[in-house]
Short mmCIF file of C-alpha atoms in Angstrom, two decimals:
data_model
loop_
_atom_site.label_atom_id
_atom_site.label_comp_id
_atom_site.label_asym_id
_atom_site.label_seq_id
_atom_site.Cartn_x
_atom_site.Cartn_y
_atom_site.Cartn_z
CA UNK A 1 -14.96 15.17 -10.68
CA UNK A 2 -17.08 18.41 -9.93
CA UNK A 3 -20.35 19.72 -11.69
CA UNK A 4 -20.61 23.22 -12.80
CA UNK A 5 -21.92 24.33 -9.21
CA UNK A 6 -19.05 23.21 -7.49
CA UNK A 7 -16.23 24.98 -9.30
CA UNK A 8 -14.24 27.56 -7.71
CA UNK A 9 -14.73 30.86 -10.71
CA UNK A 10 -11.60 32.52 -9.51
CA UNK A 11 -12.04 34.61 -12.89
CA UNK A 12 -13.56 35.52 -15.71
CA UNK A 13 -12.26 32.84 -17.90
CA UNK A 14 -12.78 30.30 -15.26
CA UNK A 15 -16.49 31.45 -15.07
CA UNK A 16 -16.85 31.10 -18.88
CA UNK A 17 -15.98 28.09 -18.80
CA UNK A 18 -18.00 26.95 -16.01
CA UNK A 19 -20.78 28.61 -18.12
CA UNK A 20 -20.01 26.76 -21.16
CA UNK A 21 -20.10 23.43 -18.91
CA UNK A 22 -23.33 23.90 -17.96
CA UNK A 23 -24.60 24.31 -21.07
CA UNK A 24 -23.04 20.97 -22.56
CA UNK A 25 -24.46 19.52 -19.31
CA UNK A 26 -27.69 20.76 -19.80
CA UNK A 27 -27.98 20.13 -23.41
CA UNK A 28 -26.83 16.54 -22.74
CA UNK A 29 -29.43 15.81 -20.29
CA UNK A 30 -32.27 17.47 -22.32
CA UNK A 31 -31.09 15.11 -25.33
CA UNK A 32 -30.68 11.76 -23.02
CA UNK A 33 -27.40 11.39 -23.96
CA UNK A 34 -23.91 11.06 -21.51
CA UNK A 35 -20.13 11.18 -22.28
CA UNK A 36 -16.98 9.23 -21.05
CA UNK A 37 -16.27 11.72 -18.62
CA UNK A 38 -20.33 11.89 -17.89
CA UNK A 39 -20.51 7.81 -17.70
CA UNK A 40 -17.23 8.12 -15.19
CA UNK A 41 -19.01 10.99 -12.94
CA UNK A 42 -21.87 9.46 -12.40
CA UNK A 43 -20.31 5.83 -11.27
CA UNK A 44 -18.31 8.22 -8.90
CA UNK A 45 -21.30 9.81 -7.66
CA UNK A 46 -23.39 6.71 -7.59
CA UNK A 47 -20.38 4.81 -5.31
CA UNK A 48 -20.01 8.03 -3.09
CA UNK A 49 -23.39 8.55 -2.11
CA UNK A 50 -25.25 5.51 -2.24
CA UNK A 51 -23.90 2.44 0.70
CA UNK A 52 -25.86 -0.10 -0.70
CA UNK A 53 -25.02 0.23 -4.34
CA UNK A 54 -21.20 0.12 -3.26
CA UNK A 55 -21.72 -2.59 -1.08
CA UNK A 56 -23.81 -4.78 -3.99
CA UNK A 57 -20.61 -4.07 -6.43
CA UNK A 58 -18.10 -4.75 -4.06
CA UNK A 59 -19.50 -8.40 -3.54
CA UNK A 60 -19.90 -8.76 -7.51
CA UNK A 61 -16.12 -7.37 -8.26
CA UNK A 62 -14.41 -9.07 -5.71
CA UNK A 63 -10.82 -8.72 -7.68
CA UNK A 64 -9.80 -6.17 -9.63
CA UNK A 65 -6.83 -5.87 -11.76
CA UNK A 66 -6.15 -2.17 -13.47
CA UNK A 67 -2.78 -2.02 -16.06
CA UNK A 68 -1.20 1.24 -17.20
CA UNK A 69 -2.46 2.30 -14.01
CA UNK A 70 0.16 5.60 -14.07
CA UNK A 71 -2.08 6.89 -16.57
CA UNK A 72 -5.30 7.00 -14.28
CA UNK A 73 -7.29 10.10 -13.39
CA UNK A 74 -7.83 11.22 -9.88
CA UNK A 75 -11.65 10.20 -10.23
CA UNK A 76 -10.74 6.71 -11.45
CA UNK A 77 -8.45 6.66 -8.28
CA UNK A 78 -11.14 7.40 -6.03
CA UNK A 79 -13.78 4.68 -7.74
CA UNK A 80 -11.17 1.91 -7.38
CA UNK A 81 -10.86 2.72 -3.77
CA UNK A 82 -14.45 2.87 -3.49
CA UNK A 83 -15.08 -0.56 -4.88
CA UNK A 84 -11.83 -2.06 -3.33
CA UNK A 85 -12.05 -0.68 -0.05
CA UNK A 86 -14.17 0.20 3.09
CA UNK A 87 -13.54 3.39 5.42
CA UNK A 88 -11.78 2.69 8.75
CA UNK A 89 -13.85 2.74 11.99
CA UNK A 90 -14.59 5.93 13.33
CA UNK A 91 -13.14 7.87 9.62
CA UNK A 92 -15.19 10.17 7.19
CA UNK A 93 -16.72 7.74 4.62
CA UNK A 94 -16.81 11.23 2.14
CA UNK A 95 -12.97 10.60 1.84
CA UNK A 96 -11.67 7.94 -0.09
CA UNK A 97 -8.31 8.22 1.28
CA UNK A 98 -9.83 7.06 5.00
CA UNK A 99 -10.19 3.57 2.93
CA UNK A 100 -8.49 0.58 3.95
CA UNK A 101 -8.27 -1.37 0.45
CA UNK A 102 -9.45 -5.44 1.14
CA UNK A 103 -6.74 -7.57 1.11
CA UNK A 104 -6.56 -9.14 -2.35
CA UNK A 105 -9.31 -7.29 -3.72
CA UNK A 106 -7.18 -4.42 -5.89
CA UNK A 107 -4.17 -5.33 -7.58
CA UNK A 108 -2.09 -2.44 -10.27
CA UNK A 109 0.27 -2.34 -12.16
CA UNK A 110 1.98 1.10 -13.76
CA UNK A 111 5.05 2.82 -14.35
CA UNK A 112 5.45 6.10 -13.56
CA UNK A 113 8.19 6.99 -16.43
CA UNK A 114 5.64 6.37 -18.97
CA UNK A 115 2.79 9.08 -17.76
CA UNK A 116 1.94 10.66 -21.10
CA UNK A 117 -1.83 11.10 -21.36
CA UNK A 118 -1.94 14.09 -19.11
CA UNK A 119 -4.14 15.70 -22.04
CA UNK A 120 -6.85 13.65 -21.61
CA UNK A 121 -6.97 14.09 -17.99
CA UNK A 122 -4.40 11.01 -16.42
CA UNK A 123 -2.27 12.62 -13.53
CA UNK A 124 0.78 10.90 -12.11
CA UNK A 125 0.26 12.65 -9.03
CA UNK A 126 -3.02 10.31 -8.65
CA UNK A 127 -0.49 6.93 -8.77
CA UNK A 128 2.02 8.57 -6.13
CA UNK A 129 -1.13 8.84 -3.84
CA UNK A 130 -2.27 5.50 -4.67
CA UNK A 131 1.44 4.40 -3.96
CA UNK A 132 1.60 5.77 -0.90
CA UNK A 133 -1.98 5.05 0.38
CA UNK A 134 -1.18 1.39 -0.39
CA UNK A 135 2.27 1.90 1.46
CA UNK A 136 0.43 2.79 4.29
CA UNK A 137 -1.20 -0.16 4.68
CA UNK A 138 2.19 -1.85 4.53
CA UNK A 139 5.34 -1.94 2.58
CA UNK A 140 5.12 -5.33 2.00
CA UNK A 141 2.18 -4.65 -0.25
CA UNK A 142 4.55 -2.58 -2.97
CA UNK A 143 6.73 -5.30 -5.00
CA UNK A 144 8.98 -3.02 -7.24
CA UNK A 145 10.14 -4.92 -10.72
CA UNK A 146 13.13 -3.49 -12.59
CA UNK A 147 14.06 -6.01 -14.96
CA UNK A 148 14.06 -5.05 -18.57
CA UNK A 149 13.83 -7.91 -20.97
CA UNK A 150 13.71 -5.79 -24.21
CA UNK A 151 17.59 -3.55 -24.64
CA UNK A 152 20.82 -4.66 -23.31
CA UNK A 153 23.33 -3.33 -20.41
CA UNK A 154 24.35 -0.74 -22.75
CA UNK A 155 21.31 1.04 -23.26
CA UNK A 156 20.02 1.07 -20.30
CA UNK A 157 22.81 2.45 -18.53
CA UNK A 158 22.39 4.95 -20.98
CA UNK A 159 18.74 5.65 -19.96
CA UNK A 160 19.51 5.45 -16.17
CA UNK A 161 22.14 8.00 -16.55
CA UNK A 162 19.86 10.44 -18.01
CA UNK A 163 16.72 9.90 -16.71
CA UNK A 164 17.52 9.58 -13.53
CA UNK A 165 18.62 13.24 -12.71
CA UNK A 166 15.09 14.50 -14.06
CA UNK A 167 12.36 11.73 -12.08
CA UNK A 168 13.80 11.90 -8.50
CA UNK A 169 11.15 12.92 -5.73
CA UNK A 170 12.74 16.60 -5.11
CA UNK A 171 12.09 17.92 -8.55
CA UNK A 172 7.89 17.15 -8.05
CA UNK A 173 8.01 13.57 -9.97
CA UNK A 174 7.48 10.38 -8.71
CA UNK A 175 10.94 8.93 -8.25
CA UNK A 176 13.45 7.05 -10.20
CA UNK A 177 13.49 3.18 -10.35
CA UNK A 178 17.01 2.21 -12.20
CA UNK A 179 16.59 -0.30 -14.85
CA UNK A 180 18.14 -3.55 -14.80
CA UNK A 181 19.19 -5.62 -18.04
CA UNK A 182 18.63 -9.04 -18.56
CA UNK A 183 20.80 -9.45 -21.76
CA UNK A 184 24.08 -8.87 -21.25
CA UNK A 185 25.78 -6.61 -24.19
CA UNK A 186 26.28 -8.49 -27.38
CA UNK A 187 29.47 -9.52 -27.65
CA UNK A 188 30.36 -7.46 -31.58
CA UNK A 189 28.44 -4.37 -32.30
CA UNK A 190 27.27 -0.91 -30.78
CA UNK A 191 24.78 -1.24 -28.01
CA UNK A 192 24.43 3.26 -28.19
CA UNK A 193 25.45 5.42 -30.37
CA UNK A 194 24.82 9.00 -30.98
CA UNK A 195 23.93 9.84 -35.00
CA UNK A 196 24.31 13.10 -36.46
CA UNK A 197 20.38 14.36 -36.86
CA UNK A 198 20.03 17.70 -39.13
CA UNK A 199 18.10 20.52 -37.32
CA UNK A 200 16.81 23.33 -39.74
CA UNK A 201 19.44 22.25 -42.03
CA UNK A 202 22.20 22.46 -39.92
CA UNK A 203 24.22 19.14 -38.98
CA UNK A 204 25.58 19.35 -35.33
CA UNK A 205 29.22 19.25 -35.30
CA UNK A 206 31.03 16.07 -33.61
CA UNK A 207 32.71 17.00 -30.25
#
């Protein structure tokens, strides 16, 4: 969410790549052309600086529904609060986390266990915010659902066990929700079971 001016060159290869930015920037403009990243900067920009514009949206996208939402980016974050949202009396309206989101008018949905597209930008840290922003406002507003519809008991009280020891709050990740099975274990078969998997050639050896 910053242009080339506004980044901190702590070093030499941050200010290479600050210069390389504002090249592409510049060559972008000079051919009339924008990116995803551009297309999202400029909505951000346009909804931070402008009242009236945010105001005119906000009336035309009354509701707004956002899946997969653990795989957001913080500017995303801030443009959903933006257009969901108005900044409480007396607050900074620079700082979209002075918002108070409109009651009805945002509605996600994500899990945080499934956060993989931190490559292309997404940053579980921007749903724990979001979490706890819309906490804020009242716990009532947070419905957790659990239920897994897709694996039996068995498997996941497998995953719980192991998961559960790397996702809690005090290790830096967003918490651990245990998974709850709505199929019971079938009553003949294996729900989990562990298969020998070569690695370089070399079969592990049962224990």
């Amino acid at each position: 969410g910053l242009r080339p001016g506004d980044v901190e060159q702590r070093d030499e290869q941050t200010r290479k790549l600050v210069e390389i930015y504002a090249n592409y920037e510049d060559q972008c403009q000079r051919e009339g052309v924008v990116d995803f990243a551009e297309l999202m900067l400029r909505s951000y920009e346009l909804l931070r600086d402008n009242p009236a514009v945010r105001e005119h949206y906000q009336h035309r996208f009354r509701h707004i529904l956002v899946d997969e939402f653990q795989d957001t980016d913080p500017l995303q974050l801030e443009i959903f609060w933006r257009l969901c949202g108005e900044p409480m009396d007396g607050a900074d309206p620079a700082d979209w986390q002075t918002y108070r989101i409109r009651p009805g008018a945002l509605f996600l949905v994500g899990d945080p266990k499934q956060a993989i597209y931190r490559f292309r930008g997404a940053d579980v840290a921007a749903y724990v915010r979001a979490r706890n922003a819309i906490r804020a406002q009242g716990a009532q507003n947070l419905l957790s659902i659990s239920t897994n519809f897709r694996s039996c008991a068995g498997i996941l009280s497998f995953v719980n066990k192991r998961f559960e020891p790397h996702m809690s709050e005090d290790k830096g990740q967003p918490g651990f929700t245990a998974l709850d099975p709505f199929h019971p274990d079938p009553a003949h078969g294996l729900c989990v079971t562990a298969l020998p998997v070569a690695c370089a050639g070399v079969f592990p050896t049962p224990s």
